[in-house]
Amino acid sequence: TSFLPSTNPIDETTDIAVVIDILRATTVMTVAIANGAKEITTTCDVQTAREMADAITPRPLLCGERSCVPIEGFDCGNSPAEYSPPRVAGRHLVVTTTNGTKAIGAASLAKQVLLGSFLNRRAVAASLDPNASVALVCAGTDGFVTLEDVLFAGAIVSHFQSQFDQHQLPTLELNDESQIASEMWRSWFGPAMGEPSRTHAAALAARLSQSRGGKNLVRAGYEADLLRCAEMDSVAVVPRRIAIRAGASIFG
Ligand code: MLT
């Protein structure tokens, strides 16, 4: 686990990177793919996103945010509710966000890149090979460590710890961040992959509202998004990188 994209240890030998930006980039991309979006091209830069959208036929939806709010001239902002099936099914999306798409860029050397969120927590855990070298890359918020990304990393690490314990597998090698994240998850949630409930979603949303990113969203009027981002295990798909084109990671 790395708590920030800048401290991730990913290189060409890393089998799988899971990029985590719970509020809201990787949650939104998970919703978009679950609702039928054909592919998502990610880029860190607003002007590049515009140029990419202009160059693709049929024209993709231009999506993303800066300072939590939709970017001028873009089709969608960064609220999960905007990515409904009628809006995104069959469409190509070009996305740029403040932190999430930077974290995706920072993970690009890994052999496989997946997008994680509380929505697809169980599906992400199920798709990771316990023998692979896995890097959980937290996006953070504006260069600072953020609680919700670490909490999610902890959910995944803690799942593997219990798998290894149950099946008496050789020791799981965990860096310090992974151990911190797992202890945080277990002290907050309890069992590694316990069944989520409505109470959990509400409690998680309340927890999210206390984080740096959560406070920013509440201030910007997006409090309803916190509850959506907290709907644990509600989506069974895991967006994965399907190509790299002109330096941009494409997810499907
Ligand atoms: C980001 O990538 O920085 C976040 O998705 C921010 C947001 O949701 O507004």
Short mmCIF file of C-alpha atoms and ligand atoms in Angstrom, two decimals:
data_model
loop_
_atom_site.label_atom_id
_atom_site.label_comp_id
_atom_site.label_asym_id
_atom_site.label_seq_id
_atom_site.Cartn_x
_atom_site.Cartn_y
_atom_site.Cartn_z
CA THR A 1 0.00 0.00 0.00
CA SER A 2 1.07 3.57 -0.59
CA PHE A 3 -0.89 6.37 1.09
CA LEU A 4 0.04 8.79 -1.70
CA PRO A 5 0.74 8.25 -5.42
CA SER A 6 4.17 9.87 -4.98
CA THR A 7 5.35 7.16 -2.56
CA ASN A 8 4.17 4.13 -4.51
CA PRO A 9 6.81 1.46 -5.11
CA ILE A 10 5.40 0.37 -8.50
CA ASP A 11 7.73 -0.73 -11.27
CA GLU A 12 7.57 -3.18 -14.19
CA THR A 13 7.68 -6.12 -11.76
CA THR A 14 4.44 -5.11 -10.01
CA ASP A 15 1.73 -7.53 -11.11
CA ILE A 16 -1.37 -5.56 -10.14
CA ALA A 17 -2.00 -1.98 -9.03
CA VAL A 18 -5.35 -1.09 -7.50
CA VAL A 19 -5.95 2.65 -7.73
CA ILE A 20 -8.16 4.04 -4.97
CA ASP A 21 -9.89 7.42 -4.98
CA ILE A 22 -13.02 6.75 -2.96
CA LEU A 23 -14.16 10.41 -3.11
CA ARG A 24 -14.94 10.21 -5.93
CA ALA A 25 -12.95 9.37 -9.06
CA THR A 26 -12.63 5.58 -8.85
CA THR A 27 -16.15 5.28 -7.41
CA VAL A 28 -17.54 7.26 -10.35
CA MET A 29 -15.59 5.22 -12.92
CA THR A 30 -16.85 2.01 -11.31
CA VAL A 31 -20.43 3.28 -11.61
CA ALA A 32 -19.86 4.31 -15.23
CA ILE A 33 -18.51 0.90 -16.27
CA ALA A 34 -21.25 -0.91 -14.29
CA ASN A 35 -23.83 1.23 -16.11
CA GLY A 36 -22.51 0.24 -19.51
CA ALA A 37 -19.86 2.81 -20.47
CA LYS A 38 -17.80 1.25 -23.27
CA GLU A 39 -14.44 2.64 -22.25
CA ILE A 40 -12.92 5.39 -20.13
CA THR A 41 -9.83 7.29 -21.20
CA THR A 42 -8.13 9.01 -18.26
CA THR A 43 -5.83 12.01 -18.36
CA CYS A 44 -4.45 14.43 -15.76
CA ASP A 45 -4.89 17.53 -17.83
CA VAL A 46 -8.04 19.49 -18.79
CA GLN A 47 -6.71 20.74 -22.14
CA THR A 48 -5.51 17.25 -23.10
CA ALA A 49 -8.96 15.88 -22.21
CA ARG A 50 -10.59 18.43 -24.53
CA GLU A 51 -8.16 17.62 -27.37
CA MET A 52 -8.68 13.88 -26.92
CA ALA A 53 -12.46 14.28 -27.01
CA ASP A 54 -12.21 16.38 -30.20
CA ALA A 55 -10.08 13.71 -31.87
CA ILE A 56 -12.40 10.75 -31.18
CA THR A 57 -15.45 9.87 -33.32
CA PRO A 58 -18.20 9.59 -32.22
CA ARG A 59 -17.41 12.33 -29.73
CA PRO A 60 -16.97 10.96 -26.20
CA LEU A 61 -18.51 12.43 -23.08
CA LEU A 62 -16.07 14.83 -21.43
CA CYS A 63 -16.12 14.22 -17.69
CA GLY A 64 -14.43 15.34 -14.49
CA GLU A 65 -13.94 18.06 -11.93
CA ARG A 66 -11.61 20.65 -10.55
CA SER A 67 -12.11 21.77 -6.91
CA CYS A 68 -15.01 19.25 -6.80
CA VAL A 69 -17.12 21.13 -9.39
CA PRO A 70 -17.77 20.31 -13.07
CA ILE A 71 -15.31 21.81 -15.56
CA GLU A 72 -16.64 24.49 -17.90
CA GLY A 73 -17.85 23.02 -21.19
CA PHE A 74 -17.68 19.40 -19.91
CA ASP A 75 -20.67 17.05 -20.19
CA CYS A 76 -20.50 15.54 -16.70
CA GLY A 77 -18.99 16.46 -13.36
CA ASN A 78 -17.82 13.91 -10.80
CA SER A 79 -21.03 12.81 -9.04
CA PRO A 80 -21.93 9.12 -9.33
CA ALA A 81 -25.57 10.12 -9.94
CA GLU A 82 -24.61 11.73 -13.26
CA TYR A 83 -23.44 8.40 -14.69
CA SER A 84 -26.82 6.73 -15.18
CA PRO A 85 -27.31 4.00 -17.81
CA PRO A 86 -29.21 6.28 -20.25
CA ARG A 87 -26.35 8.76 -20.10
CA VAL A 88 -23.32 6.48 -20.35
CA ALA A 89 -24.37 3.11 -21.85
CA GLY A 90 -22.30 2.38 -24.94
CA ARG A 91 -20.41 5.68 -24.64
CA HIS A 92 -16.71 6.41 -24.55
CA LEU A 93 -15.79 8.74 -21.66
CA VAL A 94 -12.74 10.99 -21.36
CA VAL A 95 -12.13 11.77 -17.68
CA THR A 96 -9.85 14.17 -15.82
CA THR A 97 -10.00 14.73 -12.05
CA THR A 98 -7.84 16.53 -9.50
CA ASN A 99 -6.29 13.53 -7.75
CA GLY A 100 -7.71 10.29 -9.14
CA THR A 101 -6.41 10.49 -12.66
CA LYS A 102 -2.95 11.50 -11.32
CA ALA A 103 -2.91 8.35 -9.19
CA ILE A 104 -3.80 6.30 -12.28
CA GLY A 105 -0.86 7.91 -14.11
CA ALA A 106 1.45 7.08 -11.19
CA ALA A 107 0.43 3.40 -11.34
CA SER A 108 0.94 3.02 -15.06
CA LEU A 109 4.07 0.82 -14.91
CA ALA A 110 2.16 -2.05 -13.28
CA LYS A 111 1.30 -5.02 -15.50
CA GLN A 112 -2.40 -4.70 -14.65
CA VAL A 113 -4.29 -1.72 -13.24
CA LEU A 114 -7.69 -2.04 -11.50
CA LEU A 115 -9.96 0.62 -10.01
CA GLY A 116 -11.22 0.08 -6.47
CA SER A 117 -14.04 1.64 -4.49
CA PHE A 118 -16.30 0.58 -1.63
CA LEU A 119 -18.92 -0.19 -4.27
CA ASN A 120 -16.85 -3.02 -5.73
CA ARG A 121 -14.88 -3.92 -2.58
CA ARG A 122 -15.78 -7.62 -2.64
CA ALA A 123 -15.27 -7.89 -6.42
CA VAL A 124 -11.82 -6.28 -6.18
CA ALA A 125 -10.80 -8.62 -3.35
CA ALA A 126 -12.02 -11.63 -5.37
CA SER A 127 -10.11 -10.59 -8.48
CA LEU A 128 -6.70 -10.33 -6.78
CA ASP A 129 -4.37 -13.31 -6.98
CA PRO A 130 -2.93 -13.89 -3.49
CA ASN A 131 0.39 -14.92 -5.06
CA ALA A 132 0.75 -11.74 -7.13
CA SER A 133 2.63 -8.63 -6.10
CA VAL A 134 -0.16 -6.16 -5.48
CA ALA A 135 0.17 -2.40 -4.94
CA LEU A 136 -2.77 -0.51 -3.44
CA VAL A 137 -2.33 3.11 -4.54
CA CYS A 138 -4.25 5.71 -2.55
CA ALA A 139 -4.89 8.92 -4.47
CA GLY A 140 -5.00 11.20 -1.40
CA THR A 141 -6.46 14.68 -1.57
CA ASP A 142 -4.42 17.60 -2.86
CA GLY A 143 -1.16 15.91 -1.92
CA PHE A 144 -2.29 14.89 1.59
CA VAL A 145 -3.08 11.42 2.91
CA THR A 146 -6.84 10.91 3.05
CA LEU A 147 -8.75 8.70 5.44
CA GLU A 148 -11.21 7.07 3.06
CA ASP A 149 -8.59 5.76 0.65
CA VAL A 150 -6.55 4.28 3.52
CA LEU A 151 -9.68 2.71 5.00
CA PHE A 152 -10.47 0.98 1.71
CA ALA A 153 -6.87 -0.25 1.33
CA GLY A 154 -7.26 -1.66 4.84
CA ALA A 155 -10.40 -3.57 3.83
CA ILE A 156 -8.49 -5.29 1.04
CA VAL A 157 -5.35 -6.03 3.09
CA SER A 158 -7.41 -7.34 5.95
CA HIS A 159 -9.27 -9.67 3.58
CA PHE A 160 -5.98 -11.20 2.47
CA GLN A 161 -4.73 -11.52 6.02
CA SER A 162 -7.76 -13.60 6.94
CA GLN A 163 -7.45 -15.69 3.76
CA PHE A 164 -3.82 -16.44 4.59
CA ASP A 165 -4.71 -17.26 8.22
CA GLN A 166 -7.66 -19.47 7.25
CA HIS A 167 -5.76 -21.49 4.67
CA GLN A 168 -2.50 -21.43 6.61
CA LEU A 169 -0.64 -20.00 3.64
CA PRO A 170 2.95 -18.75 3.96
CA THR A 171 3.30 -15.31 5.52
CA LEU A 172 1.80 -12.43 3.62
CA GLU A 173 4.41 -9.76 3.03
CA LEU A 174 2.99 -6.39 4.01
CA ASN A 175 4.65 -3.00 4.08
CA ASP A 176 4.03 -0.64 7.01
CA GLU A 177 1.26 1.25 5.22
CA SER A 178 -0.60 -2.01 4.60
CA GLN A 179 -0.36 -2.92 8.28
CA ILE A 180 -1.54 0.53 9.38
CA ALA A 181 -4.43 0.45 6.90
CA SER A 182 -5.54 -3.02 7.95
CA GLU A 183 -5.48 -2.15 11.65
CA MET A 184 -7.52 0.96 10.91
CA TRP A 185 -10.09 -1.05 8.93
CA ARG A 186 -10.37 -3.74 11.58
CA SER A 187 -10.76 -1.26 14.41
CA TRP A 188 -13.48 0.52 12.48
CA PHE A 189 -15.34 -2.31 10.73
CA GLY A 190 -14.39 -5.49 12.54
CA PRO A 191 -14.27 -8.62 10.38
CA ALA A 192 -12.27 -8.60 7.18
CA MET A 193 -15.09 -9.06 4.66
CA GLY A 194 -18.17 -8.99 6.89
CA GLU A 195 -21.54 -8.46 5.27
CA PRO A 196 -22.21 -4.75 4.80
CA SER A 197 -25.57 -3.40 5.88
CA ARG A 198 -27.45 -0.13 5.55
CA THR A 199 -26.13 0.79 8.98
CA HIS A 200 -22.61 0.28 7.71
CA ALA A 201 -23.22 2.49 4.67
CA ALA A 202 -24.62 5.29 6.83
CA ALA A 203 -21.78 4.91 9.35
CA LEU A 204 -19.20 4.84 6.57
CA ALA A 205 -20.72 7.94 4.95
CA ALA A 206 -20.55 9.71 8.30
CA ARG A 207 -16.89 8.66 8.59
CA LEU A 208 -16.20 9.90 5.05
CA SER A 209 -17.70 13.29 5.87
CA GLN A 210 -14.91 13.80 8.45
CA SER A 211 -12.06 13.39 5.97
CA ARG A 212 -10.30 16.15 4.03
CA GLY A 213 -11.94 15.09 0.75
CA GLY A 214 -15.30 14.53 2.46
CA LYS A 215 -15.26 17.98 4.03
CA ASN A 216 -14.42 19.51 0.63
CA LEU A 217 -17.40 17.73 -0.92
CA VAL A 218 -19.80 18.73 1.86
CA ARG A 219 -18.64 22.36 1.51
CA ALA A 220 -19.24 22.19 -2.25
CA GLY A 221 -22.80 20.82 -1.73
CA TYR A 222 -22.14 17.18 -2.64
CA GLU A 223 -23.03 15.55 0.68
CA ALA A 224 -25.44 13.11 -1.06
CA ASP A 225 -22.47 11.66 -2.96
CA LEU A 226 -20.92 10.45 0.29
CA LEU A 227 -23.76 8.00 0.89
CA ARG A 228 -23.49 6.66 -2.67
CA CYS A 229 -19.72 6.26 -2.33
CA ALA A 230 -20.33 4.28 0.90
CA GLU A 231 -22.65 1.65 -0.65
CA MET A 232 -20.37 -1.26 0.03
CA ASP A 233 -20.42 -4.28 -2.31
CA SER A 234 -23.27 -2.87 -4.41
CA VAL A 235 -21.44 -3.35 -7.73
CA ALA A 236 -19.85 -6.55 -9.04
CA VAL A 237 -17.64 -5.11 -11.78
CA VAL A 238 -14.01 -4.08 -11.53
CA PRO A 239 -12.83 -1.55 -14.14
CA ARG A 240 -9.47 -2.66 -15.50
CA ARG A 241 -6.97 -1.06 -17.82
CA ILE A 242 -7.53 -2.44 -21.29
CA ALA A 243 -5.01 -0.31 -23.20
CA ILE A 244 -2.54 2.56 -23.05
CA ARG A 245 -2.92 4.97 -25.97
CA ALA A 246 -0.77 8.06 -26.42
CA GLY A 247 0.32 7.77 -22.78
CA ALA A 248 -3.29 7.68 -21.52
CA SER A 249 -4.71 4.70 -19.59
CA ILE A 250 -7.97 3.33 -20.99
CA PHE A 251 -10.32 1.36 -18.73
CA GLY A 252 -13.14 -0.96 -19.62
C1 MLT B 1 -10.30 13.65 -7.46
O1 MLT B 1 -9.91 12.93 -8.39
O2 MLT B 1 -9.59 14.52 -6.99
C2 MLT B 1 -11.65 13.49 -6.84
O3 MLT B 1 -12.39 12.66 -7.57
C3 MLT B 1 -12.23 14.82 -6.42
C4 MLT B 1 -13.73 14.96 -6.47
O4 MLT B 1 -14.45 14.00 -6.47
O5 MLT B 1 -14.24 16.08 -6.54
#
